mmCIF file of C-alpha atoms in Angstrom:
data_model
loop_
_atom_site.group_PDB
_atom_site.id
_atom_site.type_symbol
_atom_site.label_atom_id
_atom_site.label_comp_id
_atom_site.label_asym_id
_atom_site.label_seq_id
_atom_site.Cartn_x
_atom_site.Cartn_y
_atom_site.Cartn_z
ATOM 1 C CA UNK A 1218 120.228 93.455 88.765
ATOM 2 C CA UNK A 1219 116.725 94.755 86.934
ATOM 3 C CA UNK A 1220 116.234 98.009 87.049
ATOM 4 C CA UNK A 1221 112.554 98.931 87.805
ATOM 5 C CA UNK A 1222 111.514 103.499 87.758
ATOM 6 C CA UNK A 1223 109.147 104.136 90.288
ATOM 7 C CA UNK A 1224 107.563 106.367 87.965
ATOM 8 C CA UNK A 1225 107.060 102.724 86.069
ATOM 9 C CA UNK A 1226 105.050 101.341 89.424
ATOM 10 C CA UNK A 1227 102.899 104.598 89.581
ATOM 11 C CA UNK A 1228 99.438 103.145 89.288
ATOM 12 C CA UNK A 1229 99.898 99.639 89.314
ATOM 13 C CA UNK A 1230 97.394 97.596 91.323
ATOM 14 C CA UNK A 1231 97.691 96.574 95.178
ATOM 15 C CA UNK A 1232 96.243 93.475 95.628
ATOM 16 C CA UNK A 1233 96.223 90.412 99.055
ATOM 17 C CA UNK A 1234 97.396 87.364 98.623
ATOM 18 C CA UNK A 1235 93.594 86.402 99.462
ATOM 19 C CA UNK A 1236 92.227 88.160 96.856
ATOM 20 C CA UNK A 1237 90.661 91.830 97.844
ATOM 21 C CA UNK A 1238 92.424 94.644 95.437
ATOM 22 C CA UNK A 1239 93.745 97.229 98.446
ATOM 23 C CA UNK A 1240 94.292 100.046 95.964
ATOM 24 C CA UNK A 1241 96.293 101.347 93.428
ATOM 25 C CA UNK A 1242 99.871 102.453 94.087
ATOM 26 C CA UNK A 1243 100.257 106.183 94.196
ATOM 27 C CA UNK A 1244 104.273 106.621 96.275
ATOM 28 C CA UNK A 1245 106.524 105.360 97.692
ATOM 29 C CA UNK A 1246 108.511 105.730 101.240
ATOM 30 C CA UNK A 1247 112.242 105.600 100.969
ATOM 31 C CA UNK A 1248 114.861 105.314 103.548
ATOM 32 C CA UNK A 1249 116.941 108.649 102.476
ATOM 33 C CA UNK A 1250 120.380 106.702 104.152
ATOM 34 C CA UNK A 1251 120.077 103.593 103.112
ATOM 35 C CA UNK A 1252 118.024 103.850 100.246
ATOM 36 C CA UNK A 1253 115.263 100.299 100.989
ATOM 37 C CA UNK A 1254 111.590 101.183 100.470
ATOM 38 C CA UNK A 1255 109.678 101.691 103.407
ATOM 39 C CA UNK A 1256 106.001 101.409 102.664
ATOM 40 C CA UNK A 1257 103.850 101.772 99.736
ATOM 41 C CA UNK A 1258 101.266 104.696 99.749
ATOM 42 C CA UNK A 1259 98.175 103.263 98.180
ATOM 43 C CA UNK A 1260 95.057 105.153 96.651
ATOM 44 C CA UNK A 1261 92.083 103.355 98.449
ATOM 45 C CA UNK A 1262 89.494 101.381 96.572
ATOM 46 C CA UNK A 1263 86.153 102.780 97.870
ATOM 47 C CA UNK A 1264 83.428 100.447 98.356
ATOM 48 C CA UNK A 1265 83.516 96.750 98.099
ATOM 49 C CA UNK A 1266 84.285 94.713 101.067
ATOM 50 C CA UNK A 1267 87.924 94.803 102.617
ATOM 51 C CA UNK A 1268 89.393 92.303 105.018
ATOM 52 C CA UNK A 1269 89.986 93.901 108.331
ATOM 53 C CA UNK A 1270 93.566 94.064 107.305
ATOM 54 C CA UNK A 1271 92.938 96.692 105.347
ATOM 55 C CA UNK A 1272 90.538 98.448 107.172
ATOM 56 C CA UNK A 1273 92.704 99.117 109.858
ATOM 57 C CA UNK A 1274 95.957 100.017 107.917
ATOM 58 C CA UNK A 1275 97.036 104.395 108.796
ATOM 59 C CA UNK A 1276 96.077 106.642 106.355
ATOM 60 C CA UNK A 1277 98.187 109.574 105.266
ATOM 61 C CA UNK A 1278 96.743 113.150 105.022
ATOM 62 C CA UNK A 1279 94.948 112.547 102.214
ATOM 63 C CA UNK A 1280 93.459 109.463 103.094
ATOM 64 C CA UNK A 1281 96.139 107.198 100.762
ATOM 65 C CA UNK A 1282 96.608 103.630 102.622
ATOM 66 C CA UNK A 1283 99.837 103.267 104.560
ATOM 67 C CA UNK A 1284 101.248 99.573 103.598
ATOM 68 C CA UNK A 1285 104.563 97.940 105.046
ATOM 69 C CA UNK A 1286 107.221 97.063 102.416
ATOM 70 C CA UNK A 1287 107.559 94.545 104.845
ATOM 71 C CA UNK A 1288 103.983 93.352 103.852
ATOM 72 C CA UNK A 1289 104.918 92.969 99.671
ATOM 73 C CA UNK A 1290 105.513 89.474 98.379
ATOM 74 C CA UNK A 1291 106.072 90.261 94.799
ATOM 75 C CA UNK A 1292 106.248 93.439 92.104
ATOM 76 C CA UNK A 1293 105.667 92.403 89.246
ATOM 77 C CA UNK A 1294 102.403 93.654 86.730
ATOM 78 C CA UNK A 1295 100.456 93.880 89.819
ATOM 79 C CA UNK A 1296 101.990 94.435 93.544
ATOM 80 C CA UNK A 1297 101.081 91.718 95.916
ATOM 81 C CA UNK A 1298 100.746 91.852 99.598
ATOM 82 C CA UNK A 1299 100.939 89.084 102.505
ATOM 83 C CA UNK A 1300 97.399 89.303 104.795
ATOM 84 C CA UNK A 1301 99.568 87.623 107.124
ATOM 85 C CA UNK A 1302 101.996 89.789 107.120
ATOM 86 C CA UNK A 1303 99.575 92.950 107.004
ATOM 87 C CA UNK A 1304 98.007 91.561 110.368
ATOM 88 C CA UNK A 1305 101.751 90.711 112.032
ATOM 89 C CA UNK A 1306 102.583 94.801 111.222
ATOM 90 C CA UNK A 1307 99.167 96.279 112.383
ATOM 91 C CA UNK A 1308 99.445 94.213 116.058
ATOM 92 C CA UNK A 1309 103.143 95.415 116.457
ATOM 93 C CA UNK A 1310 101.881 99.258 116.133
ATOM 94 C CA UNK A 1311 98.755 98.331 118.155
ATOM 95 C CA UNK A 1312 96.017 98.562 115.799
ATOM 96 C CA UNK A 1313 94.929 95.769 115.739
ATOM 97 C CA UNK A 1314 93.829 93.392 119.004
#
């Protein structure tokens, strides 16, 4: 097993499998029993266009993006997230129609 510091994924970019960089990884959400990643708290990209995806992901607080772990298909130098699976998350917590 690879062992990968969180501190290590602390700014790495957040991009779709389409294309559209979704932000830049700030935290993350753990499970304190079990110990599995929840979701990814992203620092937004402002401007540009974003798939509606992205638009409609929660925000925390301070505006960071909310993403699924659910959602990631791959860590690696970059972080990359599954549309699909974005859009499969956002119409099972109703926010998106």
């Amino acid at each position: 097993m690879v062992r990968v510091y969180a501190s290590s994924l602390r700014g790495r970019e957040v991009v779709s499998d389409k294309g559209y960089t979704i932000g830049f990884l700030f935290d993350l959400v753990i499970n304190e029993v079990n110990g599995k990643i929840i979701a990814l708290i992203c620092e937004p990209v402002e401007g540009g266009e974003q798939p509606v995806t992205v638009q409609k992901l929660p925000r925390d607080k301070m505006g960071n993006l909310i993403v699924p772990f659910s959602a990631v298909k791959s860590m690696g130098g970059m972080i990359l997230v599954s549309e699909k699976l974005l859009k499969i998350h956002l119409l099972k917590i109703g926010r998106l129609k």
